[in-house]
Short mmCIF file of C-alpha atoms in Angstrom, two decimals:
data_model
loop_
_atom_site.label_atom_id
_atom_site.label_comp_id
_atom_site.label_asym_id
_atom_site.label_seq_id
_atom_site.Cartn_x
_atom_site.Cartn_y
_atom_site.Cartn_z
CA MET A 1399 156.08 -28.12 252.54
CA ASN A 1400 158.50 -30.14 250.42
CA LEU A 1401 160.30 -33.37 251.21
CA MET A 1402 162.84 -34.48 248.64
CA ASN A 1403 165.50 -37.09 248.17
CA LEU A 1404 168.87 -35.41 247.54
CA SER A 1405 170.81 -38.64 247.28
CA LEU A 1406 170.47 -42.18 248.56
CA LYS A 1407 171.53 -41.12 252.05
CA LYS A 1408 170.05 -37.62 252.38
CA LEU A 1409 166.61 -36.16 252.64
CA ALA A 1410 165.83 -32.47 252.72
CA TYR A 1411 162.81 -30.80 254.25
CA PHE A 1412 161.90 -27.25 253.28
CA ALA A 1413 158.87 -25.37 254.50
CA THR A 1414 157.71 -22.59 252.20
CA PRO A 1415 157.23 -19.65 251.97
CA ALA A 1416 159.48 -18.96 254.96
CA LEU A 1417 162.07 -21.56 253.82
CA ALA A 1418 163.09 -23.25 257.01
CA GLY A 1419 165.09 -26.32 256.29
CA LEU A 1420 166.60 -29.44 257.68
CA VAL A 1421 168.87 -31.86 255.87
CA LEU A 1422 168.86 -35.33 257.38
CA THR A 1423 171.75 -37.70 256.82
CA LEU A 1424 171.03 -41.38 257.30
CA GLY A 1425 173.92 -43.04 259.13
CA GLY A 1426 173.23 -46.64 260.02
CA ALA A 1427 170.34 -46.68 262.48
CA ASN A 1428 170.94 -43.06 263.48
CA LEU A 1429 169.28 -40.02 261.95
CA THR A 1430 171.29 -36.84 262.21
CA GLY A 1431 170.43 -33.39 260.96
CA SER A 1432 171.74 -29.92 260.47
CA LEU A 1433 170.09 -26.65 259.56
CA PRO A 1434 171.36 -25.26 256.24
CA ALA A 1435 172.80 -21.77 255.92
CA SER A 1436 169.74 -20.56 254.05
CA ALA A 1437 169.93 -16.78 254.49
CA SER A 1438 170.75 -16.27 250.81
CA LEU A 1439 167.74 -18.41 249.85
CA ALA A 1440 165.11 -16.47 251.77
CA GLY A 1441 162.12 -15.99 249.51
CA ASN A 1442 158.62 -17.02 248.67
CA TRP A 1443 159.48 -20.29 246.93
CA THR A 1444 156.45 -22.17 245.59
CA SER A 1445 158.36 -25.18 244.17
CA ILE A 1446 161.58 -26.91 245.12
CA GLU A 1447 162.88 -29.76 242.97
CA SER A 1448 166.02 -31.86 242.94
CA ILE A 1449 168.09 -31.37 239.75
CA ARG A 1450 170.55 -34.12 240.63
CA ASP A 1451 172.23 -35.44 243.79
CA ASN A 1452 172.80 -32.53 246.17
CA VAL A 1453 171.66 -29.84 243.67
CA VAL A 1454 168.18 -28.30 243.91
CA ILE A 1455 166.22 -25.53 242.22
CA PHE A 1456 164.01 -23.15 244.20
CA TYR A 1457 161.27 -21.49 242.08
CA SER A 1458 158.68 -18.81 242.78
CA THR A 1459 155.60 -18.24 240.62
CA ASN A 1460 156.93 -14.71 239.99
CA GLY A 1461 159.61 -16.38 237.82
CA ALA A 1462 162.55 -16.05 240.23
CA ALA A 1463 164.69 -19.17 240.60
CA THR A 1464 167.83 -20.13 242.49
CA VAL A 1465 169.93 -23.22 241.85
CA ALA A 1466 171.79 -24.32 244.97
CA SER A 1467 174.06 -27.11 246.12
CA ILE A 1468 173.54 -28.89 249.43
CA LEU A 1469 177.12 -29.31 250.63
CA GLY A 1470 178.52 -32.59 251.93
CA GLY A 1471 177.46 -33.91 255.30
CA SER A 1472 176.98 -30.41 256.76
CA GLY A 1473 173.79 -29.68 254.84
CA ASN A 1474 174.89 -26.10 254.20
CA VAL A 1475 173.40 -24.46 251.14
CA GLN A 1476 175.61 -22.79 248.50
CA THR A 1477 173.91 -20.72 245.81
CA LEU A 1478 175.23 -21.72 242.38
CA THR A 1479 173.24 -19.35 240.16
CA THR A 1480 169.98 -17.44 239.86
CA TYR A 1481 167.56 -17.15 236.93
CA THR A 1482 164.35 -15.50 235.88
CA PHE A 1483 162.00 -17.97 234.19
CA ALA A 1484 158.45 -17.52 232.92
CA GLU A 1485 155.99 -16.56 235.63
CA GLY A 1486 153.18 -18.79 236.79
CA CYS A 1487 154.67 -22.28 236.62
CA THR A 1488 152.64 -24.49 238.93
CA HIS A 1489 154.74 -27.66 238.68
CA LEU A 1490 158.44 -28.41 238.52
CA THR A 1491 159.17 -32.07 237.84
CA LYS A 1492 162.50 -33.81 237.43
CA ILE A 1493 162.46 -35.78 234.18
CA ARG A 1494 165.89 -37.29 234.84
CA ASP A 1495 169.17 -36.07 236.38
CA GLY A 1496 169.79 -32.54 235.15
CA VAL A 1497 166.50 -32.22 233.23
CA ILE A 1498 163.54 -30.35 234.77
CA LEU A 1499 160.03 -29.76 233.38
CA PHE A 1500 158.40 -26.40 234.22
CA TYR A 1501 154.60 -26.52 233.67
CA ASN A 1502 151.88 -23.85 233.96
CA ALA A 1503 148.48 -25.46 234.66
CA SER A 1504 146.59 -22.28 233.71
CA THR A 1505 148.04 -21.96 230.20
CA GLY A 1506 149.46 -25.41 229.41
CA ALA A 1507 152.82 -23.81 228.63
CA ALA A 1508 155.79 -26.01 229.49
CA THR A 1509 159.55 -25.68 229.26
CA VAL A 1510 162.10 -28.44 229.62
CA VAL A 1511 165.43 -27.18 230.94
CA ASN A 1512 168.66 -29.19 230.84
CA PHE A 1513 171.15 -28.13 233.56
CA ASP A 1514 174.84 -28.98 233.74
CA ASN A 1515 176.57 -30.08 236.98
CA PHE A 1516 177.02 -26.45 238.07
CA GLY A 1517 173.40 -25.38 237.58
CA ASN A 1518 174.01 -23.65 234.24
CA ILE A 1519 171.38 -24.01 231.54
CA GLN A 1520 172.54 -26.13 228.61
CA THR A 1521 169.33 -26.25 226.56
CA GLN A 1522 165.67 -25.27 226.76
CA GLN A 1523 162.71 -26.73 224.86
CA GLY A 1524 159.24 -25.16 224.83
CA TYR A 1525 155.98 -27.12 224.61
CA THR A 1526 152.26 -26.52 224.94
CA PHE A 1527 150.29 -29.20 226.74
CA ALA A 1528 146.65 -29.12 227.79
CA GLY A 1529 146.01 -26.85 230.75
CA GLY A 1530 144.45 -27.99 233.99
CA TRP A 1531 146.74 -30.85 235.02
CA THR A 1532 146.66 -30.97 238.82
CA ARG A 1533 149.54 -33.47 239.25
CA VAL A 1534 152.67 -33.75 237.14
CA THR A 1535 154.94 -36.48 238.43
CA LYS A 1536 157.85 -38.61 237.33
CA ILE A 1537 157.06 -42.31 236.91
CA ARG A 1538 160.62 -43.28 235.98
CA ASN A 1539 163.53 -41.64 234.17
CA GLY A 1540 162.11 -39.82 231.18
CA VAL A 1541 158.47 -40.75 231.80
CA ILE A 1542 156.09 -38.15 233.25
CA LEU A 1543 152.43 -38.62 234.22
CA PHE A 1544 150.02 -35.67 233.84
CA TYR A 1545 146.81 -36.15 235.85
CA ASN A 1546 143.67 -34.03 236.29
CA ALA A 1547 141.97 -34.75 239.63
CA SER A 1548 138.73 -33.04 238.54
CA THR A 1549 138.19 -35.09 235.38
CA GLY A 1550 140.26 -38.22 236.01
CA ALA A 1551 142.07 -37.68 232.70
CA ALA A 1552 145.71 -38.72 232.47
CA THR A 1553 148.48 -38.57 229.89
CA VAL A 1554 151.93 -40.15 229.91
CA VAL A 1555 154.77 -38.34 228.14
CA ASN A 1556 158.11 -40.02 227.41
CA PHE A 1557 161.09 -37.66 227.05
CA ASP A 1558 164.55 -38.50 225.70
CA ASN A 1559 167.81 -37.50 227.45
CA PHE A 1560 167.61 -33.96 226.03
CA GLY A 1561 163.97 -33.23 226.88
CA ASN A 1562 162.53 -33.98 223.45
CA ILE A 1563 159.16 -35.74 223.43
CA GLN A 1564 159.48 -39.31 222.17
CA THR A 1565 155.90 -40.45 222.77
CA GLN A 1566 152.72 -39.11 224.32
CA GLN A 1567 149.74 -41.31 225.21
CA ALA A 1568 146.41 -40.44 226.80
CA LEU A 1569 145.17 -42.96 229.35
#
């Protein structure tokens, strides 16, 4: 189950693997919703992450990915493009608008992908981090926390606008 903020006034709920969805638009005190046209997105998605307002990426650990736009107030889904990425990514984390970190907890392999407004890849950067991080989450724009629930270890990584590592500090 994923709950994500698409913009300041929209939330999206997607249940995986069956991908049922509901986009909720906040209008004053009222909460309205509409089911997206998700037939073209049917799949066994293991991660869903916001790329920027109203644009999301759906990823499956088999490497399949779809970038889609959530349209206007209707909540309908429009597929922008599809990709095949490395298999086995366990975490997708938005570093900042348009920049997504793909991380594989088994191998430590990571890729930072910079997307344009239409879901096209602009650049990719590859990294190798320690394996075993159980949580990978954005603290603020450009700053990502890696945490291992088994050991209590944590590392903070600061990325620039293009996905290059500026600093990395173990906590």
